[in-house]
Structure formats: C-alpha cells, structure tokens
C-alpha cells in the first residue's frame, strides 16, 4: 500500500511538473530575461510535440534575445522544412529577415501571416503583436517601425487590455527618433494602466529618462519596476550599473538581486567579475575572468572587456589594448556601450601616434550616447586629445561642433576654442571667438589677450599695423583693471605699439604716447626714457627712424585654466 501511495504521489507530481512546462511559463522566463530557462522549457515542449508552432516561435525568440540570429534562423527554417507552415512561424522568420536587412521579404511574410490568421474576417492580435515585436527589435536603422506602429494600433483595437502590445508600441515609437518620446511615454503609461504591475513598462519608461540623463526619474522607474515585480532582473542590472561607479556597496546589493533572479550563466559570471573590478579588486577580477575562460564561457565576448579594464588598472596598457581592440572587432557596433568606446579612446591616447584611432573611438562613444551632457563631455575630450597631439586644425573643428550643441559656451570653452584657432593659424576665427569672450566675460582678460595675440600674428607678415586696435583694447582693459598687477604685460604691449608707430608707420607722436604709457606704470623704465629722447631728436632733426625695437617679449600673459 505504501509503495502504491508513493507511486501515485510520484505520478501526480510528475503531472504537475508537466503542467508547469507550458509556453506561457517559457514566455514568463523570457520576460524576466531568463533565456536559458525559457529555452529548456521550450525544448521539452517541442520534443513532445515537434509541430507546436507557438513553442517553436518562442524558442526562436530566446535565441534572438541573446543576439543569436543564426540559431533563430535555423529554428524557424527547420520548422518550415518539416511542414510547420503556421503564421506565427512565418512571423518568426520575418523577424530574422528584418535583422538580416531583408525588410521587403519580412513584410511579405508578415502580410501573409496576417491574411492566413484571419478569423471571421478579423485579424489575430497575437500575430499583429508578434509583428510589432519584430519591428521593435534592433537599432533604429533596422526594420520599419512606422509599419510596426500601424500593426500594433490594430492589435490594440482588438485586444485593448494587453500591456505587452502597448510596450511594443512604445519601443517602435522610440525607434522613429527622439521627437517621438512623448508618444512612447504615452504607450508605456497605457501599458501600466491596464497592468499596474507590469515591470517591463516601468523599465522602458526608465530607459526613456536614462537616455535624457534624468537620473532622478530613471531611478524612480527602475525602482518602481522591481517594487511591482521583485523578480524583474533587467531593472536590477540597470541599478547596479548606475551605482557601480558611485556606491560600490549599494551596487553590490543590486548585483546580488540581479543574480538571484537570473539564470546562472556567463552574463552573471561576468557581472560578478565586473563588480570585483569596481570594488578595486583587480587581480581577483582578473582571476575570475580567467576561470570563466577555462570553462564554458571561453568565447563570451564580455571577457575581453573585463581583461582590458583590469590590465589597464594593473599597468599593462599593451594587454589592455589587445583585449579591447579584440572585443570591438568582434561585436556589432550597436551592441557596444558608450563607456567601452570611451575607455578604448582614452586607452589609445596613452600610445604615441594613436590620436586618430583614439579620437575615432571617442567619437563612436559620443554617437552612441543619447545624453546631451555626455555628448558635450565627449566633444571636449576629443578636442583636448587633438590639441595634445598637435592637430590644431581638427581641434578647431571640434570646438566649432561644441559651439553648435552648446550655445552657452563657458569661459573655459571659449579660451580653448580661441587657442585652437590661434595655434591652427586661423586668426580670423581666433578674433571672432575673442570678441564673443569679451562680450560674455568683459571682466576677464583672456578675451582681450586672445584678440591681441591673433591680431599680432595676423599682422606679422604685412607689418601694416592692423593689430593696433586689438592691442590698445587689451592695454586699456589692463590699465582700468589693475595697473600694478598687469604692469609687465602693459609695458610689453606698449613696446609693440612703439615699434609699429615709430618703425613701421613713422608716426612719432603716437609712438611718444605709447612711451608715456610705459612711463605711467614704470617711471624709471630705461627703454622708454632712452627711446623718448631718440624720437624727440628725430622729430627735431632729419627724419631718420630711430631704432625702437623692444626686446622680444610676450604681448600677453597666459591665463590660468578656468573651470
């Protein structure tokens, strides 16, 4: 009797286990980011029923979630070859074709799937949502999000209480561009109206504000996501990423929650190694990466990043470079985070002659980042690296780019902008920037000195005296501001004017006024005293130009860097 009871219990438990292995369970695992669990469930379902079109469709989606387009293609192609001509499988293959860049072929499959799934002349919202899901996948350059939006709106009319449809609609709006952010926000908000605990919708709202650099709002939505559904691992990963460079202990708490709610795989192992790096345990992090490489994660792309980060901190720049360049050459550009491009760019700046490659990586970081403040920071970094490499003409171009995205330039921005123009030999640009500097910051010397430098440099070949107005403007600023502080610079600039007026223009009265300016700040100045006597003698006798060339001195002082 005991054996019979045990056997019956085993059968019942087995039955419960079989009942638990459903497509809905697999979809739920995929929703939480647990692709391995979802795949295992679907493999069992397909093994039991190779014609299960729904299971086949979602199995392909688990591969696409991990960017395994080839594996997904094989799943759908095998199904079609074996006679599973189901509209859902057609949509799956169309999804693959979209990612392959075959937009027209995908559209044909989608339309055929819609037509062949009609029931009493009504479209099937499941098919429509699957098409919208396909159009939502990939970067903005992939697919036809406008078509996806049209299809999803039809799905909503048929199934208005399906939060997943609204979420896919919002993602398609985002693919159309930043100007559709309002429509995306409305779509995600509508998803929450029909399902307040929908963590994916809250997560997507957080991603909108993350792209805008609004940390207060995106943290709010990521926390709302995990509060509504504590098993939603993707939001924990975002929270970990945010705090990893700000509060390593708090980051560790979120990492634990991410790992506890995820499949244990290469991604979670890599996250743990990344945490050790953030905590300053570089050798431990490096050892974790080596352990991954000696196991089933040997070909995991993220390993190269972990190696690069740690080797850089441990002082082995060459190993760091080898690993980061290997990673970037093997991963699609749209999958590379801006921070990794930034790391690569700054790393290559350590190598002589690599400023062009470094700048290229930094530009990719900027293009991949949607936060305006971050993009401005990248432009400054690129401009500074070009200046350090002596490529001033290109540095000037990047400061012009900065002026387009940041109309309200700071004093520091304007100083380096003018400096790049001056060093590149574009004196007209240096003068223009100097004038802007004076207009915005009339109490600071840099604008005046920059204009004077540019004017003198421009006049160097013609010696026509065209620099006189800019130099006089600079002198007047210094005399008005603090004669004692700027004493030496006033003298050197007046010396330049003496040379121009006396030697070039033969304007001796003006030259005497210049010398009076020197004596006003330094009554015992021997150069001024002697030159006054020479000029007066010349004015009284034969018109022979006296030698008034002052010693070569800087006409300006170099200002301290402004923050």
Coordinates of C-alpha atoms in Angstrom, one line a residue:
X1 CA 0.0 0.0 0.0
X2 CA 2.9 2.3 0.9
X3 CA 4.5 1.6 -2.5
X4 CA 1.2 2.3 -4.3
X5 CA 0.8 5.6 -2.4
X6 CA 4.4 6.6 -3.3
X7 CA 3.9 5.7 -6.9
X8 CA 0.6 7.6 -7.1
X9 CA 2.3 10.7 -5.5
X10 CA 5.1 10.5 -8.0
X11 CA 2.7 10.3 -10.9
X12 CA 0.8 13.3 -9.5
X13 CA 4.0 15.3 -9.0
X14 CA 5.1 14.4 -12.5
X15 CA 1.7 15.6 -13.8
X16 CA 2.2 18.9 -12.0
X17 CA 5.6 19.2 -13.5
X18 CA 4.4 18.5 -17.0
X19 CA 1.6 21.0 -16.5
X20 CA 4.1 23.6 -15.4
X21 CA 6.1 23.2 -18.6
X22 CA 3.9 25.4 -20.8
X23 CA 4.6 28.0 -23.4
X24 CA 3.3 30.7 -21.0
X25 CA 5.9 29.7 -18.5
X26 CA 8.6 30.0 -21.1
X27 CA 7.3 33.4 -22.1
X28 CA 7.4 34.5 -18.5
X29 CA 11.0 33.3 -18.2
X30 CA 11.9 35.3 -21.3
X31 CA 10.1 38.4 -19.9
X32 CA 12.4 38.2 -16.8
X33 CA 15.4 37.8 -19.0
X34 CA 15.9 34.1 -18.1
X35 CA 16.6 32.9 -21.6
X36 CA 18.2 29.6 -20.6
X37 CA 15.2 28.6 -18.5
X38 CA 12.8 29.6 -21.3
X39 CA 14.8 27.6 -23.9
X40 CA 14.9 24.5 -21.7
X41 CA 11.1 24.6 -21.2
X42 CA 10.5 25.1 -24.9
X43 CA 13.0 22.4 -26.0
X44 CA 11.0 19.9 -23.9
X45 CA 7.7 21.0 -25.3
X46 CA 8.9 20.7 -28.9
X47 CA 10.4 17.3 -28.1
X48 CA 7.0 16.2 -27.0
X49 CA 5.3 17.9 -30.0
X50 CA 7.5 18.9 -32.9
X51 CA 4.6 20.6 -34.6
X52 CA 4.0 23.0 -31.7
X53 CA 4.1 26.3 -33.7
X54 CA 3.8 28.5 -30.6
X55 CA 6.7 26.8 -28.8
X56 CA 8.8 27.0 -32.0
X57 CA 8.1 30.7 -32.3
X58 CA 9.1 31.5 -28.8
X59 CA 12.2 29.2 -29.0
X60 CA 13.5 31.4 -31.8
X61 CA 12.8 34.5 -29.7
X62 CA 15.0 33.1 -26.9
X63 CA 17.9 33.0 -29.4
X64 CA 17.2 36.5 -30.7
X65 CA 17.1 37.8 -27.2
X66 CA 20.8 36.7 -27.0
X67 CA 21.6 38.1 -30.5
X68 CA 22.0 34.6 -31.9
X69 CA 20.4 35.4 -35.2
X70 CA 21.8 32.3 -36.9
X71 CA 20.4 29.9 -34.3
X72 CA 17.0 31.6 -34.5
X73 CA 17.0 31.3 -38.3
X74 CA 17.8 27.6 -38.0
X75 CA 14.9 27.0 -35.6
X76 CA 12.4 28.7 -38.0
X77 CA 13.8 27.2 -41.1
X78 CA 13.8 23.7 -39.7
X79 CA 10.1 24.1 -38.7
X80 CA 9.2 25.3 -42.2
X81 CA 11.2 22.5 -43.8
X82 CA 9.3 20.0 -41.7
X83 CA 5.9 21.3 -42.7
X84 CA 5.0 23.6 -39.8
X85 CA 3.5 26.3 -42.0
X86 CA 2.0 28.4 -39.3
X87 CA 1.6 32.2 -39.4
X88 CA 3.4 32.6 -36.1
X89 CA 6.5 30.7 -37.5
X90 CA 6.3 32.9 -40.6
X91 CA 6.4 36.0 -38.4
X92 CA 9.5 34.5 -36.6
X93 CA 11.3 34.0 -39.9
X94 CA 10.3 37.5 -40.9
X95 CA 11.8 38.8 -37.7
X96 CA 15.1 37.1 -38.6
X97 CA 14.9 38.6 -42.1
X98 CA 14.4 42.1 -40.6
X99 CA 17.6 41.7 -38.6
X100 CA 19.3 40.4 -41.8
X101 CA 18.4 43.7 -43.5
X102 CA 15.7 42.0 -45.8
X103 CA 12.9 44.4 -45.0
X104 CA 10.8 43.6 -48.1
X105 CA 11.0 39.9 -47.6
X106 CA 10.0 40.3 -44.0
X107 CA 7.0 42.5 -45.0
X108 CA 5.8 39.8 -47.4
X109 CA 5.9 37.2 -44.6
X110 CA 4.1 39.5 -42.2
X111 CA 1.3 40.3 -44.6
X112 CA 0.9 36.6 -45.4
X113 CA 0.7 35.8 -41.7
X114 CA -2.0 38.4 -41.1
X115 CA -4.0 37.2 -44.1
X116 CA -3.8 33.5 -43.1
X117 CA -4.7 34.1 -39.5
X118 CA -7.9 35.8 -40.1
X119 CA -10.9 34.5 -38.1
X120 CA -14.3 35.6 -39.3
X121 CA -12.6 38.4 -41.2
X122 CA -11.0 39.7 -38.1
X123 CA -7.2 40.0 -37.7
X124 CA -5.4 38.0 -35.0
X125 CA -4.0 40.3 -32.3
X126 CA -1.4 37.7 -31.4
X127 CA 0.0 37.7 -34.9
X128 CA -0.1 41.5 -35.0
X129 CA 1.7 41.8 -31.7
X130 CA 4.4 39.4 -32.8
X131 CA 5.0 41.6 -35.9
X132 CA 5.1 44.7 -33.8
X133 CA 7.6 42.9 -31.5
X134 CA 9.8 42.1 -34.5
X135 CA 9.7 45.7 -35.7
X136 CA 10.6 46.9 -32.2
X137 CA 13.8 44.7 -32.2
X138 CA 17.2 46.0 -33.2
X139 CA 18.6 49.5 -33.7
X140 CA 16.7 52.4 -35.3
X141 CA 18.3 51.5 -38.7
X142 CA 16.6 48.1 -38.7
X143 CA 13.1 47.4 -39.8
X144 CA 10.1 49.6 -40.4
X145 CA 8.9 51.0 -37.0
X146 CA 6.1 53.0 -38.7
X147 CA 4.7 49.8 -40.1
X148 CA 5.1 48.2 -36.7
X149 CA 3.1 51.1 -35.1
X150 CA 0.3 50.7 -37.6
X151 CA 0.0 47.0 -37.0
X152 CA 0.2 47.4 -33.2
X153 CA -2.6 50.0 -33.2
X154 CA -4.8 47.5 -35.0
X155 CA -3.8 44.9 -32.3
X156 CA -4.8 47.3 -29.5
X157 CA -8.2 47.8 -31.1
X158 CA -8.8 44.0 -30.9
X159 CA -7.1 43.5 -27.5
X160 CA -7.1 46.8 -25.6
X161 CA -6.1 45.2 -22.2
X162 CA -2.8 43.7 -23.4
X163 CA 0.1 45.6 -21.8
X164 CA 2.7 43.8 -24.0
X165 CA 1.1 45.4 -27.1
X166 CA 1.4 48.9 -25.6
X167 CA 5.0 48.3 -24.6
X168 CA 6.0 47.1 -28.1
X169 CA 4.2 50.1 -29.5
X170 CA 6.3 52.4 -27.3
X171 CA 9.5 50.8 -28.4
X172 CA 8.6 51.3 -32.1
X173 CA 7.9 55.0 -31.4
X174 CA 11.4 55.3 -29.9
X175 CA 12.9 53.8 -33.0
X176 CA 11.4 56.7 -35.0
X177 CA 13.6 59.2 -33.1
X178 CA 13.7 61.4 -30.0
X179 CA 10.8 63.6 -31.2
X180 CA 8.5 60.6 -30.7
X181 CA 9.4 60.3 -27.0
X182 CA 6.1 61.7 -26.0
X183 CA 4.2 59.0 -27.9
X184 CA 6.5 56.4 -26.4
X185 CA 5.9 57.7 -22.9
X186 CA 2.1 57.6 -23.5
X187 CA 2.3 54.0 -24.8
X188 CA 4.3 52.7 -21.8
X189 CA 2.0 54.6 -19.4
X190 CA -1.0 53.0 -21.1
X191 CA 0.6 49.6 -20.5
X192 CA 0.7 50.4 -16.8
X193 CA -2.9 51.5 -16.8
X194 CA -4.0 48.1 -18.0
X195 CA -1.4 46.3 -15.8
X196 CA 0.0 48.4 -12.9
X197 CA 2.5 45.7 -12.0
X198 CA 4.0 45.4 -15.5
X199 CA 7.7 45.8 -14.7
X200 CA 8.7 45.9 -18.3
X201 CA 6.6 49.0 -19.0
X202 CA 8.1 50.8 -15.9
X203 CA 11.6 49.6 -17.0
X204 CA 11.0 51.1 -20.5
X205 CA 9.9 54.4 -19.0
X206 CA 13.1 54.4 -17.0
X207 CA 15.1 53.9 -20.2
X208 CA 13.5 57.0 -21.7
X209 CA 14.7 59.2 -18.9
X210 CA 18.0 57.4 -18.8
X211 CA 18.6 58.5 -22.4
X212 CA 17.9 62.0 -21.3
X213 CA 20.3 61.9 -18.4
X214 CA 17.5 62.4 -15.9
X215 CA 18.8 60.2 -13.1
X216 CA 16.1 61.1 -10.6
X217 CA 13.3 59.9 -13.0
X218 CA 15.0 56.8 -14.3
X219 CA 16.0 55.6 -10.9
X220 CA 12.4 56.1 -9.8
X221 CA 11.0 54.0 -12.7
X222 CA 13.7 51.2 -12.3
X223 CA 12.8 51.0 -8.6
X224 CA 9.1 51.0 -9.4
X225 CA 9.7 48.1 -11.7
X226 CA 11.4 45.9 -9.0
X227 CA 8.9 47.0 -6.4
X228 CA 6.0 46.0 -8.6
X229 CA 7.7 42.7 -9.6
X230 CA 10.8 41.8 -7.4
X231 CA 11.7 39.1 -9.9
X232 CA 12.4 41.5 -12.8
X233 CA 16.1 41.2 -13.2
X234 CA 16.8 43.7 -16.0
X235 CA 16.0 46.6 -13.7
X236 CA 18.3 45.4 -11.0
X237 CA 21.1 45.3 -13.6
X238 CA 20.5 48.9 -14.6
X239 CA 20.5 49.9 -10.9
X240 CA 23.8 48.0 -10.4
X241 CA 25.3 49.8 -13.5
X242 CA 24.3 53.2 -12.2
X243 CA 25.7 52.7 -8.7
X244 CA 28.8 50.7 -9.7
X245 CA 30.8 54.0 -10.1
X246 CA 29.1 55.8 -7.3
X247 CA 28.4 53.5 -4.3
X248 CA 30.1 50.1 -4.6
X249 CA 28.3 48.7 -1.6
X250 CA 24.8 49.7 -2.9
X251 CA 25.8 48.3 -6.3
X252 CA 26.7 45.0 -4.7
X253 CA 23.2 44.7 -3.2
X254 CA 21.6 45.3 -6.6
X255 CA 24.0 42.8 -8.2
X256 CA 23.0 40.1 -5.8
X257 CA 19.4 40.7 -6.6
X258 CA 20.1 40.6 -10.3
X259 CA 22.0 37.3 -10.0
X260 CA 19.4 35.7 -7.7
X261 CA 16.7 36.4 -10.2
X262 CA 18.6 35.4 -13.3
X263 CA 19.8 32.2 -14.9
X264 CA 23.3 31.4 -13.8
X265 CA 25.3 31.8 -16.9
X266 CA 28.2 33.7 -18.5
X267 CA 26.4 37.0 -18.1
X268 CA 26.0 36.6 -14.3
X269 CA 29.6 35.4 -14.0
X270 CA 30.8 38.4 -16.0
X271 CA 28.7 40.8 -13.8
X272 CA 30.4 39.3 -10.7
X273 CA 33.9 39.9 -12.2
X274 CA 32.9 43.4 -13.1
X275 CA 31.8 44.1 -9.5
X276 CA 35.2 42.9 -8.3
X277 CA 36.8 45.4 -10.7
X278 CA 34.6 48.2 -9.5
X279 CA 35.5 47.3 -5.9
X280 CA 39.2 47.8 -6.7
X281 CA 40.0 44.1 -6.5
X282 CA 41.7 44.0 -9.9
X283 CA 43.6 40.8 -9.5
X284 CA 40.6 38.9 -8.1
X285 CA 38.5 40.2 -11.0
X286 CA 41.2 39.1 -13.5
X287 CA 41.3 35.7 -11.9
X288 CA 37.5 35.4 -12.2
X289 CA 37.8 36.2 -15.9
X290 CA 40.5 33.5 -16.4
X291 CA 38.3 31.0 -14.6
X292 CA 35.5 31.8 -17.0
X293 CA 37.8 31.4 -20.0
X294 CA 38.8 27.9 -18.7
X295 CA 35.2 26.9 -18.6
X296 CA 32.1 27.0 -20.8
X297 CA 32.4 30.9 -21.1
X298 CA 35.6 30.7 -23.1
X299 CA 34.0 32.6 -26.1
X300 CA 31.9 35.0 -24.1
X301 CA 32.7 38.4 -25.7
X302 CA 32.5 40.4 -22.4
X303 CA 35.5 38.6 -21.1
X304 CA 37.7 40.8 -23.3
X305 CA 36.3 43.9 -21.7
X306 CA 37.0 42.6 -18.1
X307 CA 40.5 41.7 -19.1
X308 CA 41.1 45.2 -20.7
X309 CA 39.8 47.1 -17.7
X310 CA 41.9 45.1 -15.2
X311 CA 45.1 45.1 -17.2
X312 CA 44.8 48.8 -17.6
X313 CA 44.5 49.3 -13.8
X314 CA 47.3 46.9 -13.2
X315 CA 49.6 49.0 -15.5
X316 CA 49.7 46.6 -18.5
X317 CA 48.4 49.0 -21.2
X318 CA 49.5 46.8 -24.1
X319 CA 47.4 43.8 -22.8
X320 CA 44.5 46.1 -22.2
X321 CA 44.7 47.5 -25.7
X322 CA 45.0 44.0 -27.3
X323 CA 41.8 42.8 -25.4
X324 CA 39.7 45.9 -26.0
X325 CA 40.5 46.0 -29.7
X326 CA 39.7 42.3 -30.0
X327 CA 36.4 42.9 -28.4
X328 CA 35.5 45.9 -30.6
X329 CA 36.4 44.0 -33.7
X330 CA 34.1 41.0 -32.9
X331 CA 31.0 42.7 -31.5
X332 CA 28.3 44.6 -33.6
X333 CA 28.7 48.4 -33.1
X334 CA 25.1 48.8 -31.9
X335 CA 25.8 46.4 -29.0
X336 CA 28.8 48.3 -27.7
X337 CA 28.1 50.6 -24.8
X338 CA 29.4 54.2 -25.0
X339 CA 31.5 53.7 -21.9
X340 CA 33.5 50.9 -23.6
X341 CA 34.3 53.1 -26.6
X342 CA 35.3 55.9 -24.2
X343 CA 37.6 53.5 -22.4
X344 CA 39.2 52.4 -25.7
X345 CA 39.7 56.0 -26.8
X346 CA 41.3 57.1 -23.6
X347 CA 43.5 54.0 -23.5
X348 CA 44.8 54.6 -27.0
X349 CA 45.7 58.2 -26.1
X350 CA 48.5 56.6 -24.0
X351 CA 50.1 55.3 -27.1
X352 CA 52.2 57.6 -29.3
X353 CA 50.8 58.2 -32.8
X354 CA 47.4 56.8 -32.0
X355 CA 45.4 60.1 -31.6
X356 CA 43.4 59.4 -34.8
X357 CA 42.3 56.0 -33.7
X358 CA 41.6 57.3 -30.2
X359 CA 39.5 60.1 -31.5
X360 CA 37.6 57.7 -33.7
X361 CA 36.6 55.6 -30.6
X362 CA 35.7 58.7 -28.6
X363 CA 33.5 59.9 -31.5
X364 CA 31.7 56.5 -31.5
X365 CA 31.2 56.8 -27.8
X366 CA 29.6 60.2 -28.4
X367 CA 27.4 59.0 -31.2
X368 CA 26.2 56.1 -29.1
X369 CA 25.3 58.3 -26.1
X370 CA 21.9 60.0 -26.1
X371 CA 22.5 62.2 -23.1
X372 CA 23.3 65.8 -24.2
X373 CA 25.6 66.5 -21.3
X374 CA 27.6 63.3 -22.0
X375 CA 27.9 64.2 -25.7
X376 CA 29.3 67.6 -24.8
X377 CA 31.8 65.9 -22.4
X378 CA 33.0 63.6 -25.3
X379 CA 33.5 66.6 -27.6
X380 CA 35.7 68.3 -25.0
X381 CA 37.7 65.1 -24.5
X382 CA 38.2 64.7 -28.3
X383 CA 39.2 68.3 -28.7
X384 CA 41.7 68.1 -25.9
X385 CA 43.2 64.9 -27.2
X386 CA 43.6 66.5 -30.7
X387 CA 45.3 69.5 -29.0
X388 CA 47.7 67.3 -27.1
X389 CA 48.6 65.6 -30.4
X390 CA 49.2 69.0 -32.1
X391 CA 46.3 68.6 -34.6
X392 CA 45.0 72.1 -34.0
X393 CA 43.0 72.5 -37.3
X394 CA 40.9 69.4 -36.4
X395 CA 40.7 70.5 -32.8
X396 CA 39.2 73.8 -34.0
X397 CA 36.6 71.9 -36.0
X398 CA 35.6 70.0 -32.8
X399 CA 35.3 73.3 -30.9
X400 CA 33.0 74.6 -33.7
X401 CA 31.0 71.4 -33.2
X402 CA 30.9 72.1 -29.5
X403 CA 29.5 75.6 -30.2
X404 CA 26.7 74.1 -32.2
X405 CA 25.5 71.7 -29.5
X406 CA 26.3 74.1 -26.6
X407 CA 25.4 77.6 -27.5
X408 CA 26.1 78.9 -24.0
X409 CA 29.9 78.3 -24.0
X410 CA 31.8 78.7 -20.7
X411 CA 34.8 80.9 -20.2
X412 CA 37.0 77.7 -20.4
X413 CA 35.3 76.6 -23.6
X414 CA 35.9 79.9 -25.2
X415 CA 39.6 80.1 -24.1
X416 CA 40.5 76.8 -25.6
X417 CA 38.3 77.5 -28.7
X418 CA 40.3 80.7 -29.3
X419 CA 43.6 78.9 -28.5
X420 CA 42.9 76.2 -31.1
X421 CA 42.1 78.8 -33.7
X422 CA 45.3 80.7 -32.9
X423 CA 47.5 77.6 -33.0
X424 CA 45.9 76.4 -36.2
X425 CA 46.7 79.8 -37.9
X426 CA 43.0 80.7 -38.3
X427 CA 43.4 84.2 -36.9
X428 CA 40.0 85.4 -38.1
X429 CA 38.4 82.7 -36.1
X430 CA 40.5 83.5 -33.0
X431 CA 39.5 87.1 -33.2
X432 CA 35.8 86.2 -33.5
X433 CA 35.9 83.9 -30.5
X434 CA 37.8 86.6 -28.6
X435 CA 35.1 89.1 -29.3
X436 CA 32.5 86.6 -28.0
X437 CA 34.6 86.0 -24.9
X438 CA 34.8 89.8 -24.3
X439 CA 31.0 90.2 -24.7
X440 CA 30.2 87.4 -22.3
X441 CA 33.0 87.9 -19.8
X442 CA 34.1 91.6 -20.0
X443 CA 35.8 91.5 -16.6
X444 CA 38.2 88.6 -17.6
X445 CA 41.5 89.2 -19.5
X446 CA 41.5 86.2 -21.7
X447 CA 39.3 87.6 -24.5
X448 CA 41.3 90.7 -24.8
X449 CA 44.7 88.9 -24.7
X450 CA 43.4 86.4 -27.3
X451 CA 42.3 89.1 -29.7
X452 CA 45.7 90.8 -29.3
X453 CA 47.6 87.6 -29.9
X454 CA 45.6 86.8 -33.0
X455 CA 45.9 90.4 -34.4
X456 CA 49.7 90.5 -33.9
X457 CA 50.0 87.0 -35.5
X458 CA 47.9 88.1 -38.5
X459 CA 49.9 91.3 -38.9
X460 CA 53.2 89.6 -38.7
X461 CA 53.8 89.3 -42.4
X462 CA 52.3 92.5 -43.6
X463 CA 53.5 94.7 -40.7
X464 CA 50.8 97.2 -41.6
X465 CA 49.9 97.9 -38.0
X466 CA 46.4 96.3 -38.3
X467 CA 46.9 94.8 -34.8
X468 CA 47.0 98.2 -33.1
X469 CA 43.2 98.4 -32.2
X470 CA 43.2 95.0 -30.5
X471 CA 46.4 95.6 -28.6
X472 CA 45.1 99.0 -27.5
X473 CA 41.8 97.4 -26.3
X474 CA 43.9 94.9 -24.2
X475 CA 46.0 97.7 -22.7
X476 CA 43.0 99.7 -21.8
X477 CA 41.4 96.7 -20.1
X478 CA 44.6 96.2 -18.0
X479 CA 45.0 99.8 -17.1
X480 CA 41.4 100.1 -16.0
X481 CA 41.5 96.8 -14.1
X482 CA 44.8 96.7 -12.2
X483 CA 47.9 98.6 -13.5
X484 CA 50.2 97.1 -10.9
X485 CA 49.1 93.5 -11.5
X486 CA 49.5 93.8 -15.2
X487 CA 52.5 96.1 -15.2
X488 CA 54.9 93.9 -17.2
X489 CA 52.3 93.0 -19.7
X490 CA 51.2 96.6 -20.2
X491 CA 54.9 97.5 -20.9
X492 CA 55.4 94.7 -23.4
X493 CA 52.2 95.6 -25.3
X494 CA 53.1 99.3 -25.4
X495 CA 56.5 98.2 -26.7
X496 CA 54.8 96.5 -29.6
X497 CA 52.9 99.7 -30.3
X498 CA 56.1 101.8 -30.2
X499 CA 57.7 99.5 -32.8
X500 CA 54.7 99.8 -35.1
X501 CA 54.1 103.5 -34.8
X502 CA 57.8 104.5 -34.9
X503 CA 59.4 102.0 -37.2
X504 CA 56.6 100.9 -39.5
X505 CA 54.2 103.9 -39.7
X506 CA 56.7 106.6 -38.9
X507 CA 54.0 108.1 -36.6
X508 CA 56.3 109.6 -34.0
X509 CA 53.6 111.5 -32.0
X510 CA 51.7 108.2 -31.5
X511 CA 55.0 106.5 -30.5
X512 CA 55.6 109.1 -27.8
X513 CA 52.1 108.5 -26.4
X514 CA 52.9 104.8 -26.3
X515 CA 56.1 105.5 -24.4
X516 CA 54.2 107.8 -22.0
X517 CA 52.0 104.8 -21.3
X518 CA 55.1 102.7 -20.3
X519 CA 56.4 105.5 -18.0
X520 CA 53.0 105.8 -16.4
X521 CA 53.4 102.4 -14.9
X522 CA 57.2 102.4 -14.6
X523 CA 58.6 106.0 -14.4
X524 CA 62.2 104.7 -14.4
X525 CA 61.9 102.4 -17.4
X526 CA 65.3 102.8 -19.2
X527 CA 64.0 101.6 -22.6
X528 CA 61.1 104.2 -22.5
X529 CA 63.3 107.0 -21.3
X530 CA 66.0 106.4 -23.9
X531 CA 63.5 105.9 -26.8
X532 CA 61.7 109.1 -25.9
X533 CA 64.9 111.0 -26.3
X534 CA 65.7 109.3 -29.6
X535 CA 62.2 110.1 -31.0
X536 CA 62.3 113.7 -30.0
X537 CA 65.7 114.1 -31.5
X538 CA 64.5 112.5 -34.7
X539 CA 61.4 114.8 -34.8
X540 CA 63.6 117.8 -34.3
X541 CA 66.2 116.9 -36.9
X542 CA 66.5 114.8 -40.0
X543 CA 63.6 112.3 -40.4
X544 CA 65.7 109.3 -39.6
X545 CA 63.8 106.5 -37.9
X546 CA 65.3 105.6 -34.5
X547 CA 65.8 102.1 -33.5
X548 CA 63.0 101.4 -31.2
X549 CA 62.6 97.7 -31.5
X550 CA 62.0 96.4 -27.9
X551 CA 63.3 93.1 -26.7
X552 CA 61.1 90.2 -27.8
X553 CA 58.6 89.7 -25.0
X554 CA 55.2 88.1 -24.8
X555 CA 52.4 90.5 -25.6
X556 CA 50.1 88.6 -23.4
X557 CA 50.0 86.6 -20.2
X558 CA 48.8 83.0 -20.3
X559 CA 45.7 82.8 -18.2
X560 CA 45.1 80.0 -15.7
X561 CA 42.7 77.3 -16.9
X562 CA 39.2 78.2 -16.0
X563 CA 37.0 75.5 -14.6

